[in-house]
Coordinates of C-alpha atoms and ligand atoms in Angstrom, one line a residue:
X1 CA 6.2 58.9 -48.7
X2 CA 5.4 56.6 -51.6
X3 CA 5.3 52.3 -50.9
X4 CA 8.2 52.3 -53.7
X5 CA 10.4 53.6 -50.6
X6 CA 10.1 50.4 -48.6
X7 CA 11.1 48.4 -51.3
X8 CA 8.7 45.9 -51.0
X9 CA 8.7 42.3 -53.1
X10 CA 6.8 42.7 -56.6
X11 CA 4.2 40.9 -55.9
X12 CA 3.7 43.1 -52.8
X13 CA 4.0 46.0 -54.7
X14 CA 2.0 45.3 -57.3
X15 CA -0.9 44.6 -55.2
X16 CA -0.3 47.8 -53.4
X17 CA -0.7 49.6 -57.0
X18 CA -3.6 47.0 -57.5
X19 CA -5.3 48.8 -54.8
X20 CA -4.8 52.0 -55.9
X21 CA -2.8 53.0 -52.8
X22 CA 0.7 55.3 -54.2
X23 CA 1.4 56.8 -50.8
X24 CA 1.8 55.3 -47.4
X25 CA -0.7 56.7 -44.8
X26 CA 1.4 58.1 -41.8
X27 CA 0.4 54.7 -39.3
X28 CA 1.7 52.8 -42.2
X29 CA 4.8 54.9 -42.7
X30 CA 5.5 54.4 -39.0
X31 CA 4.5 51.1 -38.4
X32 CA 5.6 49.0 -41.3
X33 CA 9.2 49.5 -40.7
X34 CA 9.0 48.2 -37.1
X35 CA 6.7 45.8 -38.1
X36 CA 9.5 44.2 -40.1
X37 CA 12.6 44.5 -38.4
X38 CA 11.4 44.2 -34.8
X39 CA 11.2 40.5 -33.3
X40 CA 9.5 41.7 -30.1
X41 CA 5.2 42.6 -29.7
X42 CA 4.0 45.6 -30.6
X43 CA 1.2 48.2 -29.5
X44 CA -0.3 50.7 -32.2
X45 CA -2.3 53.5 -31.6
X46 CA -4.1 55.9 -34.1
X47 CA -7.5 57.1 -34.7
X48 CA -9.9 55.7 -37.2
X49 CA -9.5 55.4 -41.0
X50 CA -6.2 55.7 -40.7
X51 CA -4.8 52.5 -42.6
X52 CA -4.2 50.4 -40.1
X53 CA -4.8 47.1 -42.1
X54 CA -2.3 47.6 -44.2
X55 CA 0.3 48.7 -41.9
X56 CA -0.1 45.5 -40.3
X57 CA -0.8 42.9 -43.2
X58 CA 1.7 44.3 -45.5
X59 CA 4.9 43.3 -43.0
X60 CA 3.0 40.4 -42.1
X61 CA 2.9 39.2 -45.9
X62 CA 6.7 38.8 -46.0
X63 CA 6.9 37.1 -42.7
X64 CA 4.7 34.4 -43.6
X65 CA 6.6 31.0 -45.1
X66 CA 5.2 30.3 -48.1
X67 CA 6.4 26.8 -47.9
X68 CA 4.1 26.0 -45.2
X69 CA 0.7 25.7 -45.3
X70 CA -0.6 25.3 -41.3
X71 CA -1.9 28.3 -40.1
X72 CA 0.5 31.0 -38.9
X73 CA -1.4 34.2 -38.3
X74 CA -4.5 34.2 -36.2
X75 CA -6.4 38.2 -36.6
X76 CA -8.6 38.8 -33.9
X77 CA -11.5 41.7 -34.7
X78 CA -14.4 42.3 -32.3
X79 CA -17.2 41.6 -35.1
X80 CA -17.7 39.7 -38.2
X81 CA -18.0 42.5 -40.0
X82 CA -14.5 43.9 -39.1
X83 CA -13.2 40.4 -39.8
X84 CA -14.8 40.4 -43.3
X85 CA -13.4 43.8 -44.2
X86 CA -9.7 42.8 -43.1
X87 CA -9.9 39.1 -44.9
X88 CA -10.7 41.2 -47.7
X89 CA -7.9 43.6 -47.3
X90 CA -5.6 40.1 -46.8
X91 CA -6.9 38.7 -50.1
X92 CA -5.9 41.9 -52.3
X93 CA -2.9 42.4 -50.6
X94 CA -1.6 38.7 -51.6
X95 CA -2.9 39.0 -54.5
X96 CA 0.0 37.6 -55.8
X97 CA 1.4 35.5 -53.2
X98 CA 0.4 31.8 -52.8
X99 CA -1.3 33.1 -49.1
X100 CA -4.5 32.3 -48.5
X101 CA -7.0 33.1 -45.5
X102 CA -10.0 32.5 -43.9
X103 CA -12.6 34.2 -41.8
X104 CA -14.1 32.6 -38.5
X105 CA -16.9 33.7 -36.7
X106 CA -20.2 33.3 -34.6
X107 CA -23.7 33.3 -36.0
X108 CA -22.9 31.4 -39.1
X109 CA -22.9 27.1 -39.3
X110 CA -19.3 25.5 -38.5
X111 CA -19.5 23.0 -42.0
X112 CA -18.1 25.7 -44.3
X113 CA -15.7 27.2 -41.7
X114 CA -14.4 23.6 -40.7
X115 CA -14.2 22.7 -44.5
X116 CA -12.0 26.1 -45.3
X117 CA -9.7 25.5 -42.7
X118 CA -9.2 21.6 -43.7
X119 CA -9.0 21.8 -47.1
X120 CA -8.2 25.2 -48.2
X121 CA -5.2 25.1 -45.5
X122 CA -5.3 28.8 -44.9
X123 CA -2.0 30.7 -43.5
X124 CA -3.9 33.7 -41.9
X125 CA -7.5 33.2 -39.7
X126 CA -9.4 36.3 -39.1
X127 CA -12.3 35.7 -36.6
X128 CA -14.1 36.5 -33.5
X129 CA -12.5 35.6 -30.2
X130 CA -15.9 33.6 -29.3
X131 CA -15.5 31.2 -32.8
X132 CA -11.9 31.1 -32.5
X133 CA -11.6 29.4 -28.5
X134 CA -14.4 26.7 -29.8
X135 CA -12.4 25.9 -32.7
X136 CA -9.5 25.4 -30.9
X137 CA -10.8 23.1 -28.3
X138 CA -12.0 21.2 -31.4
X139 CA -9.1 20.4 -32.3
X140 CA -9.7 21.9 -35.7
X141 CA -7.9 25.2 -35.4
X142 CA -3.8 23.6 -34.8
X143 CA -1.6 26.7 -33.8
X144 CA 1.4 24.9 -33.7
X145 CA 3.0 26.7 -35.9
X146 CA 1.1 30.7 -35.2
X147 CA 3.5 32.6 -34.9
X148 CA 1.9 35.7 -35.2
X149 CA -0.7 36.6 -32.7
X150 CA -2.7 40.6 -34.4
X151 CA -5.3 41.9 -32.1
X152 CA -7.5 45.0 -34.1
X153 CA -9.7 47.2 -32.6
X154 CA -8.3 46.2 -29.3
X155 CA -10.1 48.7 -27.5
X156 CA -13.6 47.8 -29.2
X157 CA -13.1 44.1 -28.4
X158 CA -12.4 44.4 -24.6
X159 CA -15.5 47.3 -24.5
X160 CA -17.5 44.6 -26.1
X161 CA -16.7 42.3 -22.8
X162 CA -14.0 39.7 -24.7
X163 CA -10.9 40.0 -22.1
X164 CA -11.1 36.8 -20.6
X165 CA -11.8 34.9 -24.3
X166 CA -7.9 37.1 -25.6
X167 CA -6.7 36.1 -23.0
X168 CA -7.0 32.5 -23.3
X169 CA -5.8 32.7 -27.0
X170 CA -3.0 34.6 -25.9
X171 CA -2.5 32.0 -23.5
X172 CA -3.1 29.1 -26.0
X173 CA -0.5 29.9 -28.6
X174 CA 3.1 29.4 -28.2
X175 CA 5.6 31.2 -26.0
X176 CA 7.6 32.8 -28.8
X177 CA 4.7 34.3 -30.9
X178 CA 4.9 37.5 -32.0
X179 CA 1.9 40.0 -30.5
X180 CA 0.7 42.9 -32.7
X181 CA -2.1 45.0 -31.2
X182 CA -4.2 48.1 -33.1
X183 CA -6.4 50.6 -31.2
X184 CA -7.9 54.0 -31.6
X185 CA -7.5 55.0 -27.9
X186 CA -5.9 53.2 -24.6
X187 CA -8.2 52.6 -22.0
X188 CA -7.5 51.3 -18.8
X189 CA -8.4 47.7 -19.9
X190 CA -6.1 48.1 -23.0
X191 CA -3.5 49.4 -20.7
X192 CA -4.1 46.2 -18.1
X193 CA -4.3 44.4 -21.0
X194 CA -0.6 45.0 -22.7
X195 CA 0.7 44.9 -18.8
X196 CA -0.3 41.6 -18.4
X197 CA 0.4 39.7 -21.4
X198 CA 2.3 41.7 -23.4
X199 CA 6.3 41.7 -22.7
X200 CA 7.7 45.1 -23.3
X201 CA 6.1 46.0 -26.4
X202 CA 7.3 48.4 -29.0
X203 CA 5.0 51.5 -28.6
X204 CA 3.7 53.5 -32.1
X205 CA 1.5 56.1 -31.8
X206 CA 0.6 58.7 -34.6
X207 CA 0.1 61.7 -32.7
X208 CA -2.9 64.1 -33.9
X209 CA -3.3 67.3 -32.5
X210 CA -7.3 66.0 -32.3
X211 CA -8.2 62.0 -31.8
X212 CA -10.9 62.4 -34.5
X213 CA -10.2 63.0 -37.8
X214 CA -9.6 66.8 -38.7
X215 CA -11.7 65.8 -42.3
X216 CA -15.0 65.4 -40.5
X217 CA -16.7 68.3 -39.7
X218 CA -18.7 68.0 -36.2
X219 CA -22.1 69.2 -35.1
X220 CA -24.2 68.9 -32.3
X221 CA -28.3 69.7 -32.1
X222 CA -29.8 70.3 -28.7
X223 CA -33.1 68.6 -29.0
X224 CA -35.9 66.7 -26.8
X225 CA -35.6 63.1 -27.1
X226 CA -39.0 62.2 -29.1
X227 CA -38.2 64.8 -31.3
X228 CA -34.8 63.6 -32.7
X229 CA -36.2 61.4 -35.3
X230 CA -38.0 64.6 -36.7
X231 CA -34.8 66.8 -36.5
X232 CA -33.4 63.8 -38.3
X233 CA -35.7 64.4 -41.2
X234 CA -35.2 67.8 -41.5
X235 CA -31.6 67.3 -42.0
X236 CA -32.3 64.0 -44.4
X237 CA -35.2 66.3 -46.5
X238 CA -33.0 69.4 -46.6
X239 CA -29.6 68.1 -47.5
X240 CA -29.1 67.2 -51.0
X241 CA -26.5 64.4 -51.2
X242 CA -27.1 62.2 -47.7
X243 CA -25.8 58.6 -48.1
X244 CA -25.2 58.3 -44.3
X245 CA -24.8 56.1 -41.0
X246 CA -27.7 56.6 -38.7
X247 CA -26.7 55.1 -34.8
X248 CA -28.9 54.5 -32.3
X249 CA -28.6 53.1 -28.7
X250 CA -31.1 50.3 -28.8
X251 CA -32.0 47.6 -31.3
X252 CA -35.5 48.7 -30.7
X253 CA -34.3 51.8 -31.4
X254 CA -32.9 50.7 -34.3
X255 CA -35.4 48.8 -35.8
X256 CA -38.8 52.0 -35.5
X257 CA -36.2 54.1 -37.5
X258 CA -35.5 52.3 -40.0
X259 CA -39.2 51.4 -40.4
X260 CA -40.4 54.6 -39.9
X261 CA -38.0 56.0 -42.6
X262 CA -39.5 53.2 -44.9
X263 CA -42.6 54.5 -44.9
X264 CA -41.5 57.6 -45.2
X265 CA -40.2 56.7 -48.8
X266 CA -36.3 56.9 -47.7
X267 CA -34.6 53.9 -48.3
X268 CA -32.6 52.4 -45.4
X269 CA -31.4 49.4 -44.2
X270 CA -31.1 48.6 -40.6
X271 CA -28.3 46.5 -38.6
X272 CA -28.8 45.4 -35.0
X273 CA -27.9 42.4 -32.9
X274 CA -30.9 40.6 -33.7
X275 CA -30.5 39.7 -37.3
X276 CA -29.2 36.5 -38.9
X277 CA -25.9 36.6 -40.5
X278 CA -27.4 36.3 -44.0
X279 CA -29.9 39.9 -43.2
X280 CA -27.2 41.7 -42.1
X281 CA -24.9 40.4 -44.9
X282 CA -27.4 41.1 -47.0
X283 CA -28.2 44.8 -45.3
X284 CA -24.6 45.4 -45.7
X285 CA -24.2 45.1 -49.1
X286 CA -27.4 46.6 -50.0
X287 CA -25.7 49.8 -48.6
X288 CA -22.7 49.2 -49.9
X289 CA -23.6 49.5 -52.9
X290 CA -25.4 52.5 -52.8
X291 CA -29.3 50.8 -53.2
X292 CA -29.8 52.0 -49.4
X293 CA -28.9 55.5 -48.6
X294 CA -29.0 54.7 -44.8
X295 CA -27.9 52.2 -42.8
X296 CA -29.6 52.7 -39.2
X297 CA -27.6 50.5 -37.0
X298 CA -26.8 50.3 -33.2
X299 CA -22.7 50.8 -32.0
X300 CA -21.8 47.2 -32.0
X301 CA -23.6 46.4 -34.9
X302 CA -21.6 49.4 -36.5
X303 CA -18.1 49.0 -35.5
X304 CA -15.4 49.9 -37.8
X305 CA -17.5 49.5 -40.7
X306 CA -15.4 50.5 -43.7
X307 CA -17.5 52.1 -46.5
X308 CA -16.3 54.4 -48.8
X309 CA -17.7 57.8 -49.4
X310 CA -19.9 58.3 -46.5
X311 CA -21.2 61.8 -46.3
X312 CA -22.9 62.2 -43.1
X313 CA -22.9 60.1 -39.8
X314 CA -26.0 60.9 -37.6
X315 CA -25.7 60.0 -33.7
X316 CA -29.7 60.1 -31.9
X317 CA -28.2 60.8 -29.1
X318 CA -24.7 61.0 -27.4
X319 CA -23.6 57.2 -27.1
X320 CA -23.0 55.7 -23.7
X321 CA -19.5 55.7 -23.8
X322 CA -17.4 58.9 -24.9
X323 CA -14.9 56.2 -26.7
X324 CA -17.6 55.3 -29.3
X325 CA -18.1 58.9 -29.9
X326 CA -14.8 58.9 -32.3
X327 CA -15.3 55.4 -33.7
X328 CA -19.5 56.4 -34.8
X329 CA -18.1 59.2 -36.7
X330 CA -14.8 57.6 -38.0
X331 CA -17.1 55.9 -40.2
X332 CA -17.1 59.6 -42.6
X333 CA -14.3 61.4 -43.7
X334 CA -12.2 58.3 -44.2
X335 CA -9.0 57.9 -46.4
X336 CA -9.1 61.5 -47.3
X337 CA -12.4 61.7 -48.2
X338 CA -14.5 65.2 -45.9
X339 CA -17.6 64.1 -44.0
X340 CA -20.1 65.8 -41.4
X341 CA -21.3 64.6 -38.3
X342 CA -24.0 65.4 -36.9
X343 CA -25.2 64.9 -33.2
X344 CA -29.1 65.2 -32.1
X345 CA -28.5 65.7 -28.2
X346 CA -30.9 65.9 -25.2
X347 CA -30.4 69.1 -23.5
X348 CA -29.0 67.1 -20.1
X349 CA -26.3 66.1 -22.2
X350 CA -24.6 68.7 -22.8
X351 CA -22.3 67.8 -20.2
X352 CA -21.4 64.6 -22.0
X353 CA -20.8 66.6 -25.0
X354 CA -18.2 68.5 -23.3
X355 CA -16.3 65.6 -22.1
X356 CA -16.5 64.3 -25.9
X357 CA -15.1 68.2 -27.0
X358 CA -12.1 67.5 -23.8
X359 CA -11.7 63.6 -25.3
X360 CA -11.3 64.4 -28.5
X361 CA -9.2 68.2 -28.0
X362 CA -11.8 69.6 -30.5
X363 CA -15.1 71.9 -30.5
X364 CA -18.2 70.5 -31.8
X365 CA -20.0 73.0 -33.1
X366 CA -23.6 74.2 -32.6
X367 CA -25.8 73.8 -35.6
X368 CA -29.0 75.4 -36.1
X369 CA -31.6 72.9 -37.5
X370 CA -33.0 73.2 -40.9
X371 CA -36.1 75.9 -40.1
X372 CA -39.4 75.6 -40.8
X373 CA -39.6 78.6 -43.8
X374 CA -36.4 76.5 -45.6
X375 CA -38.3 73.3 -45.1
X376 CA -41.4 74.2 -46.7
X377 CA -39.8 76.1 -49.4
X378 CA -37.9 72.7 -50.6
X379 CA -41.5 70.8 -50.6
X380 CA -43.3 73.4 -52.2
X381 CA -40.2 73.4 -54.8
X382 CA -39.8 69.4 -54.6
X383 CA -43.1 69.4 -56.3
X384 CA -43.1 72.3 -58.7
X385 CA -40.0 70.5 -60.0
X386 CA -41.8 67.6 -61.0
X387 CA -44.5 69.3 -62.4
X388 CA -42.8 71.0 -64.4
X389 CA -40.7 67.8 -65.6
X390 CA -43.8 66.8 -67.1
X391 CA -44.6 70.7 -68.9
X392 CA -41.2 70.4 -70.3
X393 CA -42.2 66.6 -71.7
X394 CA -45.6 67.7 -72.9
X395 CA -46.3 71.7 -73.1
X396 CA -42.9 72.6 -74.3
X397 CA -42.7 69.9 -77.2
X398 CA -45.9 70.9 -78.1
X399 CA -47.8 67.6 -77.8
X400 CA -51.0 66.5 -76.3
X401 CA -51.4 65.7 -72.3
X402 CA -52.3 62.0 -72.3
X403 CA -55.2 62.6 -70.4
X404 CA -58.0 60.3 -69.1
X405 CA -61.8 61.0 -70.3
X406 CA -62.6 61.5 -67.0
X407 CA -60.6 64.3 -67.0
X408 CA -64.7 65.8 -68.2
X409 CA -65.2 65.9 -64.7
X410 CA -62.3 67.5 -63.4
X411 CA -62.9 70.2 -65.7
X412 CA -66.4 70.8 -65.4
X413 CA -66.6 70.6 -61.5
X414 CA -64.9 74.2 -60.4
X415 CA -66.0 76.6 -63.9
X416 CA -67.0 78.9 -61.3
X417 CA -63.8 79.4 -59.7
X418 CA -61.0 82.4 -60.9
X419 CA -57.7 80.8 -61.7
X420 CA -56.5 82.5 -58.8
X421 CA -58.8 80.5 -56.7
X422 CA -58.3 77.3 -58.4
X423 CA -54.3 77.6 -58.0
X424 CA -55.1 78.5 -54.1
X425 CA -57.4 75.6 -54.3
X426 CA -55.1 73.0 -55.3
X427 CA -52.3 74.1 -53.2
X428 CA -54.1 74.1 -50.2
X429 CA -55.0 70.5 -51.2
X430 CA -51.8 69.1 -51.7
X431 CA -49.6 71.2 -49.3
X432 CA -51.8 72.5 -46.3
X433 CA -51.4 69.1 -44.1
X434 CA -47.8 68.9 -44.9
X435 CA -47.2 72.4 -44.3
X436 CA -49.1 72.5 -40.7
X437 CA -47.0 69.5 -39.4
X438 CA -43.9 71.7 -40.0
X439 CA -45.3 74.7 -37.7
X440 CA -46.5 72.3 -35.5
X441 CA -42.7 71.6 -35.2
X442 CA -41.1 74.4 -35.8
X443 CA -39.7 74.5 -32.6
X444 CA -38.1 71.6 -32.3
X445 CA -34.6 73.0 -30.7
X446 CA -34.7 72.6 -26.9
X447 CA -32.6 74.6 -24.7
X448 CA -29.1 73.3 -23.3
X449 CA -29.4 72.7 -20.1
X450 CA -25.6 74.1 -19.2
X451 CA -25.3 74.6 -16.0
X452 CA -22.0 74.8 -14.3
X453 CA -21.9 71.9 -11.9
X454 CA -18.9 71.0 -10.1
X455 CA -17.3 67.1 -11.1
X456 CA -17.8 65.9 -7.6
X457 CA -21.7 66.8 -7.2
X458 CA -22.1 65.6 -10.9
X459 CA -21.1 61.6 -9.4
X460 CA -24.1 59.2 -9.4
X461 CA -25.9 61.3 -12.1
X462 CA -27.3 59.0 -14.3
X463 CA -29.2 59.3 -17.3
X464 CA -33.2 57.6 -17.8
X465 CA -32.9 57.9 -21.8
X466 CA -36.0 60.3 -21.9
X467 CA -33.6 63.4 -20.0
X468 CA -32.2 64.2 -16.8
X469 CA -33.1 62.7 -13.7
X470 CA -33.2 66.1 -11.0
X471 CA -30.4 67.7 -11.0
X472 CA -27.8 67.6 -8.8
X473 CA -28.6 70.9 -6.4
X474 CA -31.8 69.8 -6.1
X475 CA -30.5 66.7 -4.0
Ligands
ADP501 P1 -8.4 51.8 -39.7 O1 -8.2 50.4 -39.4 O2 -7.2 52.6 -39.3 O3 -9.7 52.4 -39.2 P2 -8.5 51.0 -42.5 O4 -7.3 50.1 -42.5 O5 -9.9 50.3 -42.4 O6 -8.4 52.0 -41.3 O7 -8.4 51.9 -43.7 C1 -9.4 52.9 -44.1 C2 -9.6 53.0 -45.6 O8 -8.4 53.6 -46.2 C3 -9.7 51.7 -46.3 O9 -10.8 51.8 -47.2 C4 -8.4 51.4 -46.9 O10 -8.5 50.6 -48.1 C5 -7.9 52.9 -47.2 N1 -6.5 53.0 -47.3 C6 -5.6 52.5 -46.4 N2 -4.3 52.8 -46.7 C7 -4.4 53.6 -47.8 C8 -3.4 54.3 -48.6 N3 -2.1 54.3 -48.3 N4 -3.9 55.0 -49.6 C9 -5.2 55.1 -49.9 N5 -6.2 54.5 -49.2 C10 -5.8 53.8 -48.1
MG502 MG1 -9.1 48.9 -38.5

């Protein structure tokens, strides 16, 4: 169905065609029509990279009054990142509507937030919950006249710990607002959530016959812990077009990759909880625009991250929560585009990765890693590529080599050798130490450990990030 069919305002629809969107996603095709006709809350649900911005911000354009300029809309998104991308998404889609909007968050000075609110007299605020409740007991946030209440990624912000701070926003904005909430899955406290502050809410949810998206093809690797950075760089050396997200469980984690991969000569950028606003802003546009081809980053630091053309999103390890499973690769295969996932998992988790195949109604398939023979054949060709770059430039043109005088006693040195020899020679040289690391690890693949073991026995297992504590039948 094409946006022409709602018959939206010009100005909506010409920022619509702005963006290059011609048909509505199936969230947007659903939820925009309640979204404008139905005066009660609202409750979406629908995986990842679906379009759920727009299904809420279009309908949300034409209720604002254009007249007034207090604010009327408060977003709430669990980071700042999430409440970057939407205030983006707000500013092309009112293009050209007198609307303006603002973004509020933690980790940043309050002067130019303050300022923008004052002066700029924004209808929509986008923020974090934590930013939002300060700025309301300041006084400076007035929400008088909010009549709109949208909570995104609801299921992300309560996993992230911020009940009690929707909950007192909720509770701070008038009786008659209007509540829209977004999430990719219902979990209990989503669930308790809507029960308890929520008054019979309009229910939308775009059915899939799998929660994660059908355009991202998954993978698992069953492989020892210390080895999944290696298995990583199999994958990284032997794929030919990688611009991926890496995720890992720490910030520690987090941090050795990315600096291990640096001296490794692949360029990364890393995002973790540790980092200034202005690093990570300036790690995420760094990937963004392609001068990174990984972004190494732990689950919050990654959440709902919205960059386009994403080939591959790498998971060392299975995450702690089977939720984030589907949001970590929800950052690939979005608006249409295919991506691959890839999962390095310990061989005690296999368990976990079967609850992920029940979670999402899907099976992730087993992948063999990149083997040794295939690895050193795209070294040895890696090389003989750029040498023969420079024949091309030099032997095949028919000029000189630029060569060095030294160069006297190079060729002096071996006279005694055969060609044969020296070619031998000079491969051993460069490739032998390369070479030996790769058998060292050829066998990086460790065995599943997939044993049948009944739900009930399985309670109290818990993992000590290096494996599996003893296994249940041994208790
Ligand atoms: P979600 O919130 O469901 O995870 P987003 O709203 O972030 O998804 O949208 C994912 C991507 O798809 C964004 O880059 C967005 O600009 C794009 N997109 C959304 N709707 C459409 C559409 N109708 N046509 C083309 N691209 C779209
Ligand atoms: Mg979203």
């Amino acid at each position: 169905m094409s946006f022409k069919e709602f018959q939206l305002s010009q100005p909506l629809n010409n920022a619509i065609s702005d963006m290059g969107f011609t048909k509505a996603s199936e969230v947007q095709q659903k939820a925009i029509p309640i979204l404008r006709t139905h005066k009660g809350d609202f409750v979406g649900q629908a995986q990842t990279g679906t379009g759920k911005t727009a299904a809420f911000v279009i309908p949300l354009l034409e209720q604002i009054d254009l007249d007034s300029k207090n604010v009327q809309t408060l977003v709430l998104t669990p980071t700042r990142e999430l409440a970057n991308q939407v205030y983006e998404e707000v500013v092309k889609l009112a293009k050209y509507l007198p609307v303006k909007a603002t973004t509020v968050y933690g980790g940043v000075p309050y002067t130019r937030q303050i300022n923008a609110l004052k002066k700029d007299r924004p209808q929509i605020v986008v923020g974090t919950p934590g930013r939002i409740i300060d700025l309301i007991k300041q006084k400076i946030l007035k929400l008088n006249d909010c009549h709109h209440l949208i909570i995104d990624e609801a299921d992300e912000m309560l996993n992230m710990g911020f009940v009690e701070d929707v909950q007192t926003i909720i509770d701070s904005l008038n009786k008659n607002k209007r509540m829209w909430m977004f999430s990719a899955t219902m979990h209990a406290q989503v669930i308790r959530l809507i029960e308890k502050k929520f008054s019979k809410p309009k229910i939308m949810k775009v059915e899939k016959k799998t929660l994660s998206n059908e355009d991202i093809k998954q993978y698992y690797c069953v492989v020892r812990k210390k080895y999944f950075v290696e298995a990583l760089q199999r994958f990284i050396d032997s794929t030919e077009e990688c611009y991926g997200m890496i995720f890992c469980e720490t910030r520690q984690e987090t941090k050795e990759l990315a600096e291990f991969m640096l001296t490794k000569g692949i360029s990364v950028v890393a995002l973790h909880g540790e980092l200034g606003q202005a690093q990570r802003d300036f790690a995420m546009r760094k990937f963004k625009e392609k001068r990174a081809d990984f972004l190494v980053c732990t689950d919050v630091a990654g959440r709902g991250i919205d960059v386009s053309n994403i080939t591959h999103v790498f998971n060392m390890g299975l995450p702690r929560q089977n939720e984030s499973y589907v949001h970590r690769i929800g950052r690939t295969g979005r608006a249409g585009t295919k991506g691959t996932a890839i999962s390095f998992t310990t061989p005690g988790d296999i368990r976990k990765l079967k609850q992920i195949e029940y979670m999402i109604g899907q099976k992730i398939e087993k992948l063999k890693l990149p083997n040794s023979t295939d690895l050193k054949k795209i070294k040895v060709f890696n090389e003989l590529n750029k040498m023969n770059a420079l024949k091309v430039a030099v032997v095949d043109k028919d000029e000189a080599f630029k060569i060095d005088q030294t160069f006297e006693y190079f060729q002096g040195y071996f006279q005694d050798l055969s060609k044969d020899q020296i070619l031998k020679l000079l491969f051993s040289y460069r490739f032998n130490k390369e070479i030996r690391q790769i058998d060292d690890s050829a066998h990086l693949e460790a065995r599943p450990k997939d044993r049948q073991i009944s739900p009930r026995s399985n309670r109290g297992r818990r993992h000590n990030g290096k494996g599996f504590s003893r296994s249940s039948r041994s208790r």
